[in-house]
Amino acid sequence: MPQGRTHILKVGEYLMAIEGLAMMRHILTDPARGRERGRDVQRILENLERPPQSLDLPVTEHDVATGYTAWAPLYDGEANLAIEREEPIVRSLIEQLPPGSALDAACGTGRQAAMLDELGHRVIGVDATEAMLAIARTKVPAGEFRRGALETLPVDASSVDLVTCALALTHVPALAPVMAEFRRVLRPGGRVILSDMHPFTAMTSGVAVIPRADRSLGVPFVENRVHHHSEYIKAFHDAGLRIETCIEPTITDDMIPRFPTYALIPEGTRDALLGMPWLLIWQLAS
Ligand SMILES: C[S@@+](CC[C@H](N)C(=O)[O-])C[C@H]1O[C@@H](n2cnc3c(N)ncnc32)[C@H](O)[C@@H]1O
């Protein structure tokens, strides 16, 4: 979809997409449940001209620069399900490492930089979006924050003990140049901790939705690109990074009511999403 252009999706069309995923998951192994989802689709179709099915959802794609510049003032204040699921897992990995020099790559508003600082690391943060960096500088006064790209990090070779990169690799077109940079800036024996949306999430319309301050209906988003495990593994291997841990957190029952379709199609939402891979977390060693 071209950047910045809006197309209109009907609420009913989105509900049918979720029901379709639910049906796909269960139609062969639990046909009664699959058929129930088919009946939901029929009901949605019959009511497509009535609210809420008939309501318009304006859908607008933004690139990283415009998307995160708009998101910056709301980023820390809004509930974020991916962050809630990711944070305790990544924190427990970081806690097992000795404090040292850490680079938080694509640091955003400094969420993880603040955690690294609290755990005793000297932190450098790099991000492409100045509006996100401005918040990080206030949040972590002891940190050093630089504008730059993951593919050409403004960081000296062999200068850090740890690289973290959270919820950003899904925005880059290719992993190989980024992994080469992570390897370049790491000291021998250093670690890398990566967390991101799972490729399955990115393949099923799991975009990065920018919250709207006025709460109006709509889906402004930054695209999440699909990086399969094989692409990660080749990029790690080519950069000389060894896999120590791979974790794939799934969508759990307590998360289901947090998805926006739950209020209208609770069973369809549960059948579509429960147990699906949601995030992908790696720990690597140089
Ligand atoms: C979802 S936010 C994550 C921020 C932070 N890591 C966190 O987990 O809270 C994604 C961030 O990645 C940054 N970003 C995306 N692509 C980038 C690139 N190629 N180089 C540097 N930063 C990038 C964006 O500016 C944004 O701040």
CSV table of C-alpha atoms and ligand atoms in Angstrom, one decimal:
chain,number,residue,atom,x,y,z
A,1,MET,CA,0.0,0.0,0.0
A,2,PRO,CA,1.5,3.4,-0.9
A,3,GLN,CA,2.8,5.5,2.1
A,4,GLY,CA,0.4,8.0,3.6
A,5,ARG,CA,-2.6,7.0,1.4
A,6,THR,CA,-5.7,5.9,3.2
A,7,HIS,CA,-8.1,3.1,2.2
A,8,ILE,CA,-11.4,2.3,3.9
A,9,LEU,CA,-11.9,-1.1,5.5
A,10,LYS,CA,-15.4,-2.0,6.9
A,11,VAL,CA,-15.4,-3.2,10.5
A,12,GLY,CA,-17.4,-6.3,9.2
A,13,GLU,CA,-14.6,-7.1,6.7
A,14,TYR,CA,-12.0,-7.2,9.5
A,15,LEU,CA,-14.2,-9.3,11.7
A,16,MET,CA,-14.6,-11.8,8.8
A,17,ALA,CA,-10.8,-11.9,8.4
A,18,ILE,CA,-10.4,-12.9,12.1
A,19,GLU,CA,-13.2,-15.5,11.8
A,20,GLY,CA,-11.5,-16.9,8.7
A,21,LEU,CA,-8.3,-17.4,10.5
A,22,ALA,CA,-10.2,-19.1,13.3
A,23,MET,CA,-12.0,-21.4,10.8
A,24,MET,CA,-8.7,-22.3,9.1
A,25,ARG,CA,-7.1,-23.3,12.4
A,26,HIS,CA,-10.0,-25.7,13.4
A,27,ILE,CA,-12.0,-26.8,10.4
A,28,LEU,CA,-10.1,-30.1,10.0
A,29,THR,CA,-9.3,-31.0,13.6
A,30,ASP,CA,-12.4,-29.7,15.4
A,31,PRO,CA,-15.1,-29.4,12.7
A,32,ALA,CA,-17.9,-28.4,15.0
A,33,ARG,CA,-15.8,-25.4,16.2
A,34,GLY,CA,-14.8,-24.6,12.6
A,35,ARG,CA,-18.5,-24.7,11.5
A,36,GLU,CA,-19.5,-22.4,14.4
A,37,ARG,CA,-17.0,-19.8,13.1
A,38,GLY,CA,-18.5,-20.3,9.6
A,39,ARG,CA,-21.9,-19.4,11.1
A,40,ASP,CA,-20.4,-16.3,12.6
A,41,VAL,CA,-19.1,-15.2,9.1
A,42,GLN,CA,-22.7,-15.7,7.8
A,43,ARG,CA,-24.1,-13.5,10.6
A,44,ILE,CA,-21.5,-10.8,9.9
A,45,LEU,CA,-22.3,-10.9,6.1
A,46,GLU,CA,-26.1,-10.7,6.8
A,47,ASN,CA,-25.5,-7.5,8.9
A,48,LEU,CA,-22.8,-5.9,6.8
A,49,GLU,CA,-24.9,-2.8,6.1
A,50,ARG,CA,-25.6,-2.2,9.9
A,51,PRO,CA,-23.3,-0.9,12.6
A,52,PRO,CA,-20.9,-1.9,13.9
A,53,GLN,CA,-20.2,-4.0,10.8
A,54,SER,CA,-20.9,-1.1,8.4
A,55,LEU,CA,-18.5,1.3,10.2
A,56,ASP,CA,-15.6,2.7,8.3
A,57,LEU,CA,-12.0,1.9,9.5
A,58,PRO,CA,-9.6,4.3,7.7
A,59,VAL,CA,-6.3,2.4,7.2
A,60,THR,CA,-3.1,4.4,6.6
A,61,GLU,CA,0.4,3.2,6.2
A,62,HIS,CA,3.3,5.4,7.4
A,63,ASP,CA,7.0,5.0,7.0
A,64,VAL,CA,9.3,4.7,10.1
A,65,ALA,CA,10.1,8.5,10.1
A,66,THR,CA,6.5,9.8,10.0
A,67,GLY,CA,5.0,6.9,11.9
A,68,TYR,CA,7.3,7.1,14.9
A,69,THR,CA,7.4,10.9,14.9
A,70,ALA,CA,3.6,10.9,15.4
A,71,TRP,CA,3.8,8.0,17.9
A,72,ALA,CA,6.5,9.5,20.1
A,73,PRO,CA,4.4,11.6,22.4
A,74,LEU,CA,2.0,8.7,23.0
A,75,TYR,CA,4.5,5.8,23.0
A,76,ASP,CA,5.1,5.6,26.8
A,77,GLY,CA,1.6,6.4,27.9
A,78,GLU,CA,-0.4,3.8,25.9
A,79,ALA,CA,-0.8,0.1,26.9
A,80,ASN,CA,1.2,-2.0,24.6
A,81,LEU,CA,0.5,-5.8,24.6
A,82,ALA,CA,3.8,-6.7,22.8
A,83,ILE,CA,5.8,-4.8,25.4
A,84,GLU,CA,3.9,-6.3,28.3
A,85,ARG,CA,4.7,-9.8,27.0
A,86,GLU,CA,8.2,-9.1,26.0
A,87,GLU,CA,9.6,-7.0,28.9
A,88,PRO,CA,9.8,-9.6,31.7
A,89,ILE,CA,11.4,-12.2,29.4
A,90,VAL,CA,14.0,-9.8,28.1
A,91,ARG,CA,14.7,-8.4,31.5
A,92,SER,CA,15.4,-11.8,32.9
A,93,LEU,CA,17.9,-12.4,30.1
A,94,ILE,CA,19.6,-9.1,30.7
A,95,GLU,CA,19.7,-9.7,34.5
A,96,GLN,CA,21.9,-12.8,34.0
A,97,LEU,CA,24.7,-10.7,32.3
A,98,PRO,CA,27.3,-8.7,34.2
A,99,PRO,CA,26.9,-4.9,33.9
A,100,GLY,CA,29.1,-3.3,31.2
A,101,SER,CA,28.8,-1.1,28.2
A,102,ALA,CA,25.5,-1.6,26.4
A,103,LEU,CA,24.1,-0.4,23.1
A,104,ASP,CA,20.3,-0.2,22.9
A,105,ALA,CA,19.9,-0.2,19.1
A,106,ALA,CA,16.6,1.4,17.9
A,107,CYS,CA,16.1,2.5,21.5
A,108,GLY,CA,13.0,4.5,20.8
A,109,THR,CA,11.9,6.5,23.9
A,110,GLY,CA,14.5,4.6,26.0
A,111,ARG,CA,12.3,1.9,27.5
A,112,GLN,CA,15.1,-0.7,27.5
A,113,ALA,CA,17.9,1.9,27.9
A,114,ALA,CA,16.2,2.8,31.2
A,115,MET,CA,16.2,-0.9,32.3
A,116,LEU,CA,19.9,-1.3,31.3
A,117,ASP,CA,20.8,1.9,33.2
A,118,GLU,CA,18.9,0.6,36.3
A,119,LEU,CA,20.8,-2.7,36.1
A,120,GLY,CA,24.1,-0.9,36.1
A,121,HIS,CA,25.1,-0.7,32.4
A,122,ARG,CA,26.6,2.3,30.7
A,123,VAL,CA,24.1,2.9,27.9
A,124,ILE,CA,24.4,4.3,24.4
A,125,GLY,CA,21.1,4.5,22.6
A,126,VAL,CA,20.7,4.9,18.8
A,127,ASP,CA,17.5,5.5,16.9
A,128,ALA,CA,16.4,6.9,13.5
A,129,THR,CA,13.6,9.1,14.9
A,130,GLU,CA,14.6,12.3,16.7
A,131,ALA,CA,11.2,12.6,18.4
A,132,MET,CA,11.7,9.2,20.1
A,133,LEU,CA,15.3,10.1,21.1
A,134,ALA,CA,14.3,13.4,22.7
A,135,ILE,CA,12.1,11.5,25.1
A,136,ALA,CA,14.9,8.9,25.8
A,137,ARG,CA,17.3,11.7,26.7
A,138,THR,CA,15.0,13.0,29.4
A,139,LYS,CA,14.2,9.5,30.7
A,140,VAL,CA,17.8,8.3,31.0
A,141,PRO,CA,20.0,11.4,31.8
A,142,ALA,CA,23.1,9.1,32.2
A,143,GLY,CA,22.7,7.6,28.8
A,144,GLU,CA,24.2,8.9,25.5
A,145,PHE,CA,21.7,9.0,22.7
A,146,ARG,CA,22.7,9.3,19.0
A,147,ARG,CA,20.6,9.6,15.9
A,148,GLY,CA,21.5,6.8,13.4
A,149,ALA,CA,20.4,3.8,11.5
A,150,LEU,CA,20.7,0.1,12.5
A,151,GLU,CA,22.5,-0.6,9.2
A,152,THR,CA,25.2,2.1,9.8
A,153,LEU,CA,25.5,2.5,13.6
A,154,PRO,CA,27.3,5.6,14.8
A,155,VAL,CA,29.2,3.5,17.4
A,156,ASP,CA,32.9,2.5,17.5
A,157,ALA,CA,34.0,-1.1,16.6
A,158,SER,CA,34.6,-3.5,19.5
A,159,SER,CA,33.2,-0.9,22.0
A,160,VAL,CA,30.3,-2.6,23.8
A,161,ASP,CA,29.6,-5.7,25.8
A,162,LEU,CA,25.9,-6.0,25.0
A,163,VAL,CA,23.6,-5.0,22.2
A,164,THR,CA,19.9,-5.0,22.7
A,165,CYS,CA,17.4,-4.4,20.0
A,166,ALA,CA,13.6,-4.5,20.7
A,167,LEU,CA,10.6,-4.4,18.4
A,168,ALA,CA,12.5,-2.7,15.5
A,169,LEU,CA,14.0,-5.4,13.3
A,170,THR,CA,10.6,-6.0,11.9
A,171,HIS,CA,10.9,-2.6,10.2
A,172,VAL,CA,14.2,-3.2,8.4
A,173,PRO,CA,14.1,-4.7,4.9
A,174,ALA,CA,17.1,-7.1,5.5
A,175,LEU,CA,18.7,-8.5,8.7
A,176,ALA,CA,22.2,-9.2,7.3
A,177,PRO,CA,23.5,-5.6,7.3
A,178,VAL,CA,22.2,-5.1,10.8
A,179,MET,CA,23.7,-8.2,12.2
A,180,ALA,CA,27.1,-7.3,10.6
A,181,GLU,CA,26.9,-4.0,12.5
A,182,PHE,CA,26.0,-5.6,15.8
A,183,ARG,CA,29.0,-7.9,15.4
A,184,ARG,CA,31.3,-5.0,14.5
A,185,VAL,CA,30.5,-3.0,17.6
A,186,LEU,CA,30.6,-5.9,20.1
A,187,ARG,CA,33.7,-6.8,22.0
A,188,PRO,CA,34.8,-10.5,21.8
A,189,GLY,CA,32.6,-12.5,24.1
A,190,GLY,CA,29.8,-9.9,23.9
A,191,ARG,CA,26.1,-10.7,23.8
A,192,VAL,CA,23.1,-9.6,21.7
A,193,ILE,CA,19.5,-9.8,22.9
A,194,LEU,CA,16.9,-9.3,20.2
A,195,SER,CA,13.1,-9.2,20.6
A,196,ASP,CA,10.6,-8.7,17.9
A,197,MET,CA,7.2,-9.6,16.5
A,198,HIS,CA,7.1,-13.2,15.4
A,199,PRO,CA,7.1,-13.7,11.6
A,200,PHE,CA,3.7,-15.4,11.8
A,201,THR,CA,2.3,-12.2,13.5
A,202,ALA,CA,3.8,-10.1,10.7
A,203,MET,CA,2.2,-12.4,8.1
A,204,THR,CA,-1.3,-12.1,9.5
A,205,SER,CA,-1.7,-8.3,9.4
A,206,GLY,CA,0.2,-7.8,12.7
A,207,VAL,CA,1.2,-4.3,11.9
A,208,ALA,CA,2.6,-1.7,14.4
A,209,VAL,CA,-0.6,0.3,15.0
A,210,ILE,CA,-0.1,3.9,16.0
A,211,PRO,CA,-2.5,4.9,18.8
A,212,ARG,CA,-4.8,7.9,18.1
A,213,ALA,CA,-5.0,10.5,20.8
A,214,ASP,CA,-8.6,11.3,19.9
A,215,ARG,CA,-9.7,7.6,20.1
A,216,SER,CA,-11.4,7.8,16.7
A,217,LEU,CA,-11.8,4.6,14.7
A,218,GLY,CA,-8.8,3.9,12.4
A,219,VAL,CA,-5.6,2.0,11.8
A,220,PRO,CA,-2.6,4.3,11.2
A,221,PHE,CA,0.3,1.9,11.1
A,222,VAL,CA,4.0,1.2,10.3
A,223,GLU,CA,4.5,-2.0,8.3
A,224,ASN,CA,6.0,-5.0,10.1
A,225,ARG,CA,8.1,-6.9,7.6
A,226,VAL,CA,8.4,-10.7,7.7
A,227,HIS,CA,11.8,-12.2,8.7
A,228,HIS,CA,11.6,-15.9,8.8
A,229,HIS,CA,13.8,-17.9,11.2
A,230,SER,CA,16.0,-19.1,8.3
A,231,GLU,CA,16.8,-15.4,7.4
A,232,TYR,CA,17.7,-14.7,11.1
A,233,ILE,CA,19.9,-17.8,11.3
A,234,LYS,CA,21.7,-17.1,8.1
A,235,ALA,CA,22.3,-13.4,9.1
A,236,PHE,CA,23.6,-14.6,12.6
A,237,HIS,CA,25.9,-17.2,11.0
A,238,ASP,CA,27.3,-14.8,8.3
A,239,ALA,CA,28.0,-12.2,11.0
A,240,GLY,CA,29.7,-14.7,13.3
A,241,LEU,CA,27.0,-14.6,16.0
A,242,ARG,CA,26.2,-17.9,17.8
A,243,ILE,CA,22.7,-18.6,19.0
A,244,GLU,CA,22.4,-19.2,22.8
A,245,THR,CA,18.7,-19.0,23.3
A,246,CYS,CA,15.5,-18.7,21.2
A,247,ILE,CA,12.1,-18.0,22.8
A,248,GLU,CA,8.8,-17.8,21.0
A,249,PRO,CA,6.2,-16.3,23.4
A,250,THR,CA,2.6,-17.2,22.3
A,251,ILE,CA,-0.7,-15.5,22.8
A,252,THR,CA,-2.1,-16.6,26.1
A,253,ASP,CA,-5.7,-16.7,27.4
A,254,ASP,CA,-5.4,-13.5,29.5
A,255,MET,CA,-4.3,-11.6,26.4
A,256,ILE,CA,-7.4,-12.5,24.3
A,257,PRO,CA,-9.8,-9.9,25.7
A,258,ARG,CA,-7.2,-7.2,24.9
A,259,PHE,CA,-7.6,-7.7,21.1
A,260,PRO,CA,-10.0,-5.1,19.6
A,261,THR,CA,-12.3,-7.7,18.0
A,262,TYR,CA,-13.0,-9.5,21.3
A,263,ALA,CA,-15.9,-7.1,22.2
A,264,LEU,CA,-17.7,-8.1,19.0
A,265,ILE,CA,-16.6,-11.8,18.3
A,266,PRO,CA,-15.1,-13.2,21.6
A,267,GLU,CA,-15.2,-16.8,20.5
A,268,GLY,CA,-13.9,-16.0,17.0
A,269,THR,CA,-11.0,-14.0,18.5
A,270,ARG,CA,-10.1,-16.8,20.9
A,271,ASP,CA,-10.3,-19.5,18.3
A,272,ALA,CA,-8.1,-17.4,15.9
A,273,LEU,CA,-5.4,-16.2,18.3
A,274,LEU,CA,-5.0,-18.4,21.4
A,275,GLY,CA,-1.7,-20.2,21.3
A,276,MET,CA,-0.4,-18.4,18.2
A,277,PRO,CA,3.3,-17.4,18.1
A,278,TRP,CA,3.4,-13.7,19.0
A,279,LEU,CA,7.0,-12.7,19.6
A,280,LEU,CA,10.5,-14.0,18.7
A,281,ILE,CA,13.4,-13.5,21.2
A,282,TRP,CA,17.0,-14.4,20.6
A,283,GLN,CA,20.1,-14.3,22.7
A,284,LEU,CA,23.4,-14.5,20.7
A,285,ALA,CA,27.1,-14.5,21.6
A,286,SER,CA,30.0,-13.1,19.5
B,1,LIG,C1,8.4,-0.1,18.3
B,1,LIG,S1,9.7,1.1,18.5
B,1,LIG,C2,10.7,0.2,19.7
B,1,LIG,C3,11.5,1.2,20.5
B,1,LIG,C4,12.2,0.5,21.7
B,1,LIG,N1,13.2,-0.4,21.2
B,1,LIG,C5,11.2,-0.2,22.6
B,1,LIG,O1,11.2,-1.5,22.5
B,1,LIG,O2,10.4,0.4,23.3
B,1,LIG,C6,10.7,0.9,17.0
B,1,LIG,C7,11.8,2.0,16.9
B,1,LIG,O3,12.7,1.5,15.9
B,1,LIG,C8,13.2,2.7,15.2
B,1,LIG,N2,13.7,2.2,13.9
B,1,LIG,C9,13.0,1.6,13.0
B,1,LIG,N3,13.9,1.3,11.9
B,1,LIG,C10,15.1,1.8,12.2
B,1,LIG,C11,16.4,1.8,11.6
B,1,LIG,N4,16.5,1.2,10.4
B,1,LIG,N5,17.4,2.4,12.2
B,1,LIG,C12,17.2,2.9,13.5
B,1,LIG,N6,16.0,3.0,14.1
B,1,LIG,C13,15.0,2.4,13.5
B,1,LIG,C14,12.0,3.6,15.2
B,1,LIG,O4,12.4,5.0,15.0
B,1,LIG,C15,11.4,3.4,16.6
B,1,LIG,O5,11.9,4.3,17.5
